[in-house]
């Protein structure tokens, strides 16, 4: 078999991920949907994993269809005379809208094509059959909408979103109550328009949503990711020049400057007054957004986090099941909408502020948990110190040093859309091993620090953070830390990964050069997790300077020396198992 080069492997990985993203939904046909098909199949909720009784009841909400879904094309006028190209789904009978007043759902406002089978368009008939008017539109300058697409998430796009919501509310068939749902790009547009407070917007449901896409995806921890920058160009239905503008914008702004602050939603959350149901995946590329939103808006944010990558976390009942066996039913989203837009008695709020899926190394044997706070109230803080012999100690170790030479080819990383830790491609065991001799010669490209095997099941629930004091031989360095589970089989699964460009250690806005050889403190956030380490498994933390193919491999070439002692440690939280 011919050997595949590293760049080609990146292309294959990205193409596979995009295929998963686009292929999980069925193409929606033209015209009305006949409700005479098997209603039992359509209304049976997908199976869910083990869960507390109230959580299980909430996750299995279902309501039968009572209408046909009637589809039509419409152009929505905007305040500057331009118009959005939209498709509208209305409740009706025999191919005609019923003319009654219904609440509305503005669906996934993106430049990817309003009827792209990889979007949320398959949910439009489902909602219309249950009494909602649904509108899906191409953003300005994309698809068949008027105007020019300048670059990502411009203020004009958000004003257009505002106008479309108010247009929906102003229709004679509207109750005046509108919700917006969206995934990925569409989740960002939902958060951004909510910050403008359209009078008739009642709630939003963002899924797979970053609140700082600079730090989460384009420049993880300030480190450039060209693979992430370029994968986006495969998706939108925009002009060639618009794609060039977007990529140029990415590359021209390597720091978290005004370009990115205008795009980010983390600095807009305080302006959002409506309730939000945020769906996130622990293995998604944008996993941190929901926890940021909850921290800033704890009284108006509910989280639903599952074992998902950057694919749809829910599936319309009756359609082919997604690849993830723990996907939820779209009925969960319907219940939220029924609660806020229809005020139905059977539609309940989530029984807890955080509904979280606890994963483990088996890959498909987890369980749903319910928490009122994050981290949970019963969580215990844990601190472990890396030691020079490759261990993790509960007490402060003696001063010592461990070093490695920066190698940008270290990895493997997740794909551009996320990968499950249990995927065979993610096994870190070969990267964790190295050769060495007594003459200072080694193949080591990362440091590893491992706890002894757990004597009983241990659940890590909450944020994981690495604090380190180190010296580097160059004025800058890329720092990558992974939280891993070492299975009894020897397989090593990456649960969390954190990134930091050394010159951005004091903030992502300004570069502060590193003085070669001077001890310097760094903090690497690995994100939030909910993972059960089984008895006999080991917890491992690594430190390196690469994560290919996600990160660019041309980082500073130098030596990183970790200084063991009171200033180098890992903090995490555990909950009772």
XYZ file of C-alpha atoms in Angstrom:
577
model
C 0.000 0.000 0.000
C 1.324 3.463 -0.878
C 2.144 5.641 2.097
C -0.072 8.709 2.490
C 1.741 11.963 3.190
C 0.890 14.037 6.274
C -0.798 16.869 4.278
C -2.928 14.329 2.406
C -3.974 12.683 5.693
C -5.161 16.102 6.866
C -7.288 16.503 3.740
C -8.791 13.041 4.185
C -9.581 13.718 7.857
C -11.244 17.048 7.103
C -13.232 15.603 4.210
C -14.460 12.752 6.379
C -15.514 15.113 9.141
C -17.353 17.404 6.732
C -19.074 14.376 5.203
C -20.324 13.360 8.647
C -21.531 16.901 9.315
C -23.394 17.207 6.023
C -24.574 13.651 5.657
C -26.457 13.044 8.896
C -29.579 14.834 7.714
C -31.976 13.816 4.966
C -32.699 16.168 2.075
C -36.087 17.829 2.518
C -38.394 17.543 -0.472
C -40.501 20.223 -2.127
C -44.095 21.120 -1.281
C -46.179 19.991 1.667
C -45.484 16.991 3.851
C -48.228 14.386 4.009
C -49.039 13.609 7.645
C -50.538 10.246 6.777
C -47.181 8.520 7.231
C -46.675 6.386 10.340
C -47.242 8.746 13.261
C -46.118 6.164 15.795
C -42.669 6.093 14.201
C -42.468 9.867 14.080
C -43.403 10.465 17.702
C -41.415 7.719 19.421
C -38.466 9.382 21.166
C -35.009 8.025 20.534
C -33.645 5.869 23.337
C -31.496 7.634 25.907
C -28.907 6.321 28.294
C -29.350 5.815 32.010
C -30.561 8.998 33.722
C -32.284 10.211 36.914
C -36.056 9.776 36.664
C -36.913 13.458 36.123
C -34.069 13.877 33.644
C -35.185 10.794 31.745
C -38.723 12.159 31.564
C -37.446 15.494 30.283
C -35.212 13.856 27.667
C -38.068 11.727 26.296
C -40.659 14.469 25.698
C -42.766 13.879 22.599
C -45.824 15.488 21.046
C -47.718 14.138 18.060
C -48.043 16.101 14.832
C -51.426 17.779 14.280
C -50.859 19.562 10.957
C -49.417 19.123 7.510
C -46.244 21.064 6.789
C -46.722 23.538 3.931
C -43.602 24.896 2.257
C -43.220 28.094 0.237
C -40.451 30.435 -0.903
C -40.420 34.012 0.341
C -38.155 37.041 0.216
C -37.910 38.934 3.486
C -37.411 42.713 3.103
C -34.663 44.455 5.088
C -34.419 48.030 6.322
C -31.961 49.071 3.572
C -34.123 47.796 0.702
C -32.290 44.479 0.227
C -34.009 41.132 0.783
C -33.138 37.715 2.182
C -33.963 34.564 0.268
C -35.945 32.334 2.600
C -38.010 29.183 2.742
C -41.086 29.120 4.947
C -42.840 26.146 6.530
C -46.340 26.688 7.911
C -48.915 24.493 9.624
C -51.742 23.625 7.264
C -53.920 21.083 5.534
C -53.931 19.621 2.031
C -51.106 21.811 0.793
C -52.522 25.090 2.115
C -51.463 27.044 5.212
C -54.292 27.145 7.741
C -54.162 30.934 8.170
C -54.310 30.730 11.967
C -51.841 32.461 14.260
C -48.807 30.432 15.347
C -45.506 31.133 17.127
C -42.422 31.208 14.937
C -38.957 29.644 14.761
C -36.145 31.350 12.883
C -33.951 28.434 11.875
C -30.152 28.338 11.644
C -29.148 31.647 10.006
C -25.936 30.764 8.107
C -24.182 31.194 4.731
C -24.177 27.421 4.112
C -27.372 27.321 2.049
C -30.777 27.484 3.699
C -31.740 24.048 2.334
C -28.349 22.407 2.574
C -29.011 18.813 3.732
C -26.258 19.296 6.299
C -28.138 22.161 7.957
C -31.141 21.942 10.271
C -33.710 22.142 7.455
C -35.039 18.633 8.147
C -36.403 19.959 11.437
C -38.603 22.554 9.727
C -41.427 20.136 8.750
C -41.237 18.515 12.189
C -41.849 21.869 13.893
C -44.482 23.016 11.373
C -46.466 19.807 11.878
C -46.602 20.688 15.571
C -47.936 24.201 15.152
C -44.918 26.427 14.452
C -44.186 28.709 11.533
C -40.579 28.148 10.514
C -38.354 30.442 8.484
C -34.890 29.569 7.139
C -32.896 32.212 5.235
C -29.579 32.677 3.468
C -27.511 35.401 5.141
C -26.783 38.538 3.105
C -24.480 37.835 0.164
C -24.866 34.041 0.367
C -27.165 31.641 -1.453
C -29.880 33.626 -3.229
C -29.990 36.578 -0.828
C -29.192 40.125 -1.942
C -26.043 42.013 -1.051
C -22.368 41.183 -0.566
C -20.876 38.810 1.982
C -17.972 40.805 3.381
C -16.545 38.441 5.987
C -17.557 36.594 9.137
C -20.324 37.916 11.411
C -20.536 41.558 10.444
C -22.915 43.956 12.271
C -24.988 44.231 9.097
C -25.679 40.493 9.217
C -26.948 40.808 12.784
C -29.202 43.723 11.849
C -30.595 41.594 9.015
C -31.264 38.826 11.539
C -33.122 41.325 13.752
C -35.230 42.479 10.771
C -36.146 38.902 9.814
C -37.326 38.127 13.351
C -39.475 41.235 13.466
C -40.840 40.506 9.970
C -41.947 37.072 11.200
C -43.651 38.596 14.239
C -45.426 41.172 12.067
C -47.129 38.602 9.851
C -50.904 38.157 10.306
C -50.348 34.448 11.012
C -47.940 35.115 13.904
C -48.658 35.170 17.631
C -45.749 37.570 17.990
C -43.594 35.033 19.827
C -40.404 34.044 18.000
C -37.514 31.724 18.879
C -34.221 31.255 17.072
C -32.295 28.002 16.853
C -28.917 27.369 15.300
C -25.855 25.160 15.202
C -22.218 26.249 14.864
C -22.296 29.412 12.714
C -26.054 29.548 13.303
C -25.528 29.387 17.057
C -23.298 32.462 16.905
C -25.870 34.411 14.887
C -28.480 33.420 17.488
C -26.390 34.746 20.381
C -25.451 37.911 18.477
C -29.021 38.846 17.557
C -30.248 38.085 21.078
C -27.782 40.709 22.329
C -29.644 43.288 20.182
C -32.883 42.356 21.979
C -35.468 42.167 19.169
C -38.804 42.887 20.914
C -40.427 39.634 19.778
C -37.525 37.243 20.346
C -38.518 35.064 23.319
C -35.716 32.476 23.515
C -32.813 30.926 21.614
C -31.394 27.401 21.358
C -27.735 27.568 20.286
C -25.914 24.270 19.708
C -22.190 23.595 19.203
C -21.533 27.224 19.982
C -18.233 28.986 20.731
C -18.317 32.241 22.630
C -14.758 33.038 21.495
C -14.070 31.404 18.146
C -10.602 32.982 18.007
C -9.341 31.081 21.049
C -11.459 27.972 20.505
C -10.753 27.218 16.871
C -8.838 29.631 14.625
C -6.011 30.384 17.066
C -6.321 27.852 19.922
C -4.710 29.540 22.900
C -3.233 32.000 20.412
C -1.537 29.277 18.297
C -2.391 29.396 14.559
C -4.422 26.534 13.091
C -4.303 26.801 9.297
C -6.191 23.510 8.964
C -9.118 24.981 10.880
C -8.957 28.220 8.915
C -9.093 26.493 5.539
C -11.738 23.856 6.290
C -14.328 26.609 6.645
C -13.811 27.627 2.996
C -15.369 24.324 1.879
C -18.728 25.067 3.479
C -20.354 28.453 2.656
C -22.304 29.271 -0.508
C -20.543 32.581 -1.181
C -18.365 34.072 -3.928
C -14.717 33.160 -4.387
C -13.739 36.684 -3.371
C -15.787 36.419 -0.182
C -13.944 33.214 0.752
C -10.635 34.973 0.104
C -11.752 37.864 2.312
C -12.594 35.522 5.174
C -9.303 33.619 5.048
C -7.357 36.845 4.693
C -9.142 38.214 7.747
C -8.139 35.132 9.743
C -4.497 35.405 8.787
C -4.249 39.182 9.151
C -5.419 39.079 12.777
C -3.226 36.652 14.775
C -4.049 38.405 18.052
C -7.389 38.790 19.798
C -7.991 42.308 18.485
C -11.073 44.335 17.553
C -11.677 42.120 14.503
C -12.273 39.119 16.760
C -13.939 41.021 19.605
C -16.641 42.183 17.212
C -17.242 38.537 16.229
C -17.057 36.964 19.700
C -20.168 36.515 21.804
C -18.431 36.209 25.194
C -18.456 40.017 25.469
C -22.129 40.225 24.466
C -23.654 37.765 26.931
C -24.466 40.488 29.458
C -26.757 42.105 26.863
C -28.912 38.980 26.509
C -31.987 38.994 28.730
C -33.942 35.987 27.398
C -33.667 32.323 28.493
C -31.180 30.157 26.607
C -30.946 26.381 26.219
C -27.337 25.755 25.170
C -26.493 22.349 23.667
C -22.826 21.390 23.686
C -20.562 18.408 23.131
C -17.672 17.444 25.387
C -15.716 16.385 22.297
C -16.841 19.237 20.105
C -14.356 21.836 18.892
C -16.520 24.487 20.597
C -17.106 22.813 23.947
C -16.243 25.824 26.139
C -19.026 28.149 24.960
C -21.798 26.787 27.144
C -19.748 26.893 30.333
C -18.784 30.489 29.574
C -22.457 31.377 29.048
C -23.506 29.652 32.275
C -20.805 31.433 34.275
C -21.886 34.828 32.962
C -25.679 34.220 32.939
C -26.324 31.576 35.617
C -29.966 32.532 36.140
C -31.012 32.486 32.447
C -28.875 29.700 30.951
C -29.508 25.951 30.930
C -26.884 23.518 29.640
C -27.344 20.171 27.927
C -23.922 18.599 27.312
C -23.481 15.213 25.706
C -20.768 12.940 24.253
C -20.819 14.689 20.894
C -18.367 16.101 18.385
C -19.305 18.836 15.903
C -22.341 17.023 14.508
C -26.020 17.411 15.246
C -26.688 16.449 18.880
C -30.350 15.639 18.189
C -32.282 13.644 15.612
C -35.838 14.031 14.356
C -37.793 10.938 15.506
C -38.422 8.500 12.686
C -35.330 9.458 10.685
C -32.192 7.306 10.527
C -30.354 7.387 13.847
C -27.110 9.375 13.961
C -23.774 7.677 14.401
C -23.581 8.676 18.057
C -25.758 6.218 20.027
C -26.395 8.855 22.689
C -27.990 11.464 20.427
C -31.164 12.957 21.847
C -34.553 13.423 20.222
C -35.504 16.763 18.668
C -38.433 16.436 21.059
C -36.119 17.857 23.751
C -35.836 21.091 21.750
C -39.566 20.995 21.003
C -40.303 20.850 24.730
C -38.238 24.000 25.352
C -40.103 25.801 22.547
C -43.479 24.514 23.763
C -42.655 25.862 27.217
C -41.650 29.382 26.161
C -43.704 29.959 22.998
C -46.879 27.937 23.618
C -46.895 27.694 27.433
C -48.040 24.064 27.264
C -48.586 22.435 30.646
C -46.718 19.245 29.738
C -43.659 21.150 28.514
C -41.260 21.409 31.441
C -38.060 23.267 32.059
C -34.996 21.073 32.520
C -35.106 19.591 36.037
C -31.575 20.864 36.656
C -29.458 23.771 35.478
C -26.924 21.379 33.891
C -27.805 18.078 32.224
C -24.470 16.381 31.585
C -23.384 13.084 30.069
C -20.739 11.117 31.937
C -18.492 9.291 29.463
C -15.964 6.505 29.967
C -13.515 4.435 27.974
C -16.164 1.943 26.817
C -17.463 4.595 24.433
C -21.176 3.750 24.677
C -21.914 2.946 28.315
C -22.222 6.366 29.904
C -25.019 7.992 31.863
C -26.851 11.308 32.124
C -26.402 13.288 35.334
C -28.199 16.358 36.679
C -26.504 19.254 38.491
C -27.740 22.583 39.809
C -24.316 24.226 39.533
C -21.099 23.772 37.560
C -18.848 22.419 38.852
C -21.358 20.403 40.897
C -21.889 21.399 44.534
C -20.489 18.065 45.753
C -17.318 18.351 43.666
C -13.992 18.105 45.473
C -10.929 20.054 44.394
C -7.909 17.934 43.529
C -4.307 19.045 42.987
C -1.460 16.869 41.724
C 2.168 17.780 41.067
C 4.235 16.396 38.170
C 7.409 14.699 39.380
C 10.768 14.193 37.691
C 10.224 10.407 37.504
C 7.045 10.857 35.395
C 4.554 10.504 38.214
C 1.885 12.723 39.746
C 2.147 13.421 43.474
C -0.482 14.662 45.936
C 2.273 16.526 47.780
C 4.792 19.099 46.587
C 7.835 17.333 45.099
C 11.464 18.315 45.471
C 12.885 20.779 42.970
C 13.930 19.099 39.731
C 13.785 19.550 35.985
C 12.279 17.712 33.001
C 12.885 18.855 29.421
C 11.897 18.134 25.843
C 12.684 19.571 22.413
C 9.720 21.277 20.727
C 8.324 19.147 17.907
C 5.380 20.528 15.924
C 4.589 17.088 14.536
C 3.513 15.757 17.940
C -0.034 14.455 18.023
C -2.395 13.123 16.867
C -4.934 15.891 17.341
C -8.644 15.701 16.761
C -9.930 16.509 13.279
C -11.161 19.985 12.407
C -14.668 19.057 13.589
C -13.732 17.008 16.639
C -13.125 13.312 17.270
C -14.288 10.995 20.033
C -11.507 9.947 22.456
C -12.412 6.299 21.837
C -11.790 6.590 18.095
C -8.773 4.376 17.255
C -7.131 7.319 15.472
C -6.804 9.155 18.775
C -4.676 6.614 20.685
C -1.777 8.593 22.186
C 0.227 5.603 23.413
C 2.880 5.747 20.682
C 3.374 9.494 21.157
C 3.722 9.011 24.914
C 6.602 6.542 24.427
C 10.184 7.429 23.620
C 13.710 6.075 23.544
C 16.459 7.419 25.787
C 19.934 6.561 27.000
C 22.336 7.702 29.674
C 24.125 10.057 27.311
C 21.291 12.559 27.055
C 20.041 11.231 23.719
C 16.299 10.796 23.346
C 13.377 10.671 20.925
C 11.079 12.320 23.473
C 8.792 15.030 22.074
C 6.464 15.335 25.063
C 6.548 14.968 28.834
C 4.122 12.555 30.505
C 3.035 12.388 34.150
C 0.818 9.552 35.370
C -1.088 8.644 38.535
C -1.058 5.044 39.793
C -4.065 2.941 38.747
C -7.318 4.000 40.417
C -8.474 1.538 43.041
C -12.101 2.531 42.483
C -14.067 4.393 39.852
C -13.268 8.123 39.893
C -15.283 10.813 38.093
C -13.585 14.011 36.912
C -16.323 16.627 36.642
C -15.474 20.227 35.808
C -12.528 22.284 34.572
C -8.976 20.971 34.287
C -6.071 23.442 34.469
C -2.314 23.016 34.223
C -0.096 25.561 35.987
C 3.586 25.366 35.223
C 6.839 27.142 35.730
C 9.281 26.576 32.904
C 12.168 27.968 30.925
C 12.425 28.011 27.148
C 15.433 28.637 24.924
C 13.501 30.804 22.448
C 11.552 34.107 22.731
C 8.307 32.194 22.158
C 6.936 28.645 22.407
C 3.795 26.651 21.739
C 2.536 24.758 24.801
C 0.074 21.861 24.561
C -1.271 19.841 27.477
C -3.503 16.761 27.314
C -5.553 14.977 29.972
C -5.496 11.283 29.100
C -6.918 8.027 30.383
C -4.551 5.070 30.215
C -6.714 1.985 29.843
C -5.695 -1.403 31.226
C -5.238 -2.513 27.597
C -2.512 0.115 27.184
C -4.594 2.324 24.878
C -4.246 5.998 25.823
C -7.295 8.181 25.165
C -7.160 12.008 25.059
C -10.053 13.399 27.108
C -9.101 17.106 27.068
C -6.499 19.279 25.375
C -5.396 22.814 26.180
C -3.214 25.259 24.270
C -1.162 28.381 24.968
C 1.240 30.444 22.932
C 3.899 31.499 25.442
C 4.003 35.159 24.378
C 0.256 35.398 25.074
C 0.490 34.104 28.652
C -0.785 37.431 30.049
C -3.704 37.660 27.647
C -4.524 36.976 24.012
C -4.482 40.641 23.012
C -0.795 41.499 23.387
C 2.490 39.689 22.835
C 4.925 39.663 25.741
C 8.259 38.143 24.640
C 9.716 35.367 26.728
C 13.242 35.888 28.049
C 15.164 32.729 27.074
C 16.327 30.808 30.122
C 14.276 32.812 32.625
C 11.772 30.847 34.780
C 8.288 31.926 33.711
C 4.805 30.942 34.875
C 2.123 29.731 32.462
C -1.492 28.623 32.854
C -3.066 26.244 30.331
C -6.816 25.685 30.524
C -7.760 22.232 29.246
C -11.503 22.903 29.373
C -14.373 21.184 31.175
C -14.959 17.469 31.197
C -17.229 14.786 32.648
C -15.345 11.503 32.515
C -15.401 8.358 34.642
C -12.016 6.733 35.149
C -12.694 3.058 35.797
C -10.927 1.037 38.473
C -7.525 -0.009 37.128
C -7.236 2.904 34.699
C -4.712 5.701 35.160
C -4.928 9.481 34.759
C -2.136 11.036 32.716
C -1.220 14.636 31.899
C 1.179 15.518 29.091
C 3.093 18.606 27.995
C 4.420 19.158 24.492
C 4.691 21.838 21.791
C 2.679 20.294 18.976
C -0.714 18.835 18.124
C -0.729 17.904 14.450
C -2.611 18.218 12.221
C -4.686 20.770 14.149
C -1.851 23.187 14.965
C 0.612 24.642 12.498
C 3.849 22.684 12.700
C 6.261 25.579 12.156
C 6.327 26.805 15.756
C 9.486 27.976 17.512
C 12.202 25.331 17.646
C 13.655 25.215 21.125
C 13.885 23.343 24.404
C 11.182 23.583 27.075
C 12.323 22.768 30.606
C 9.640 22.133 33.213
C 10.609 23.188 36.742
C 9.130 20.786 39.285
C 7.997 22.106 42.629
C 5.254 24.196 44.202
C 4.642 26.283 41.058
C 3.931 23.361 38.702
C 0.678 21.482 39.281
C -2.652 20.368 37.789
C -6.021 21.297 39.294
C -9.219 19.346 38.606
C -12.436 18.432 40.406
C -14.025 15.075 41.140
C -17.547 14.042 42.130
C -18.651 10.967 44.060
C -18.744 7.889 41.859
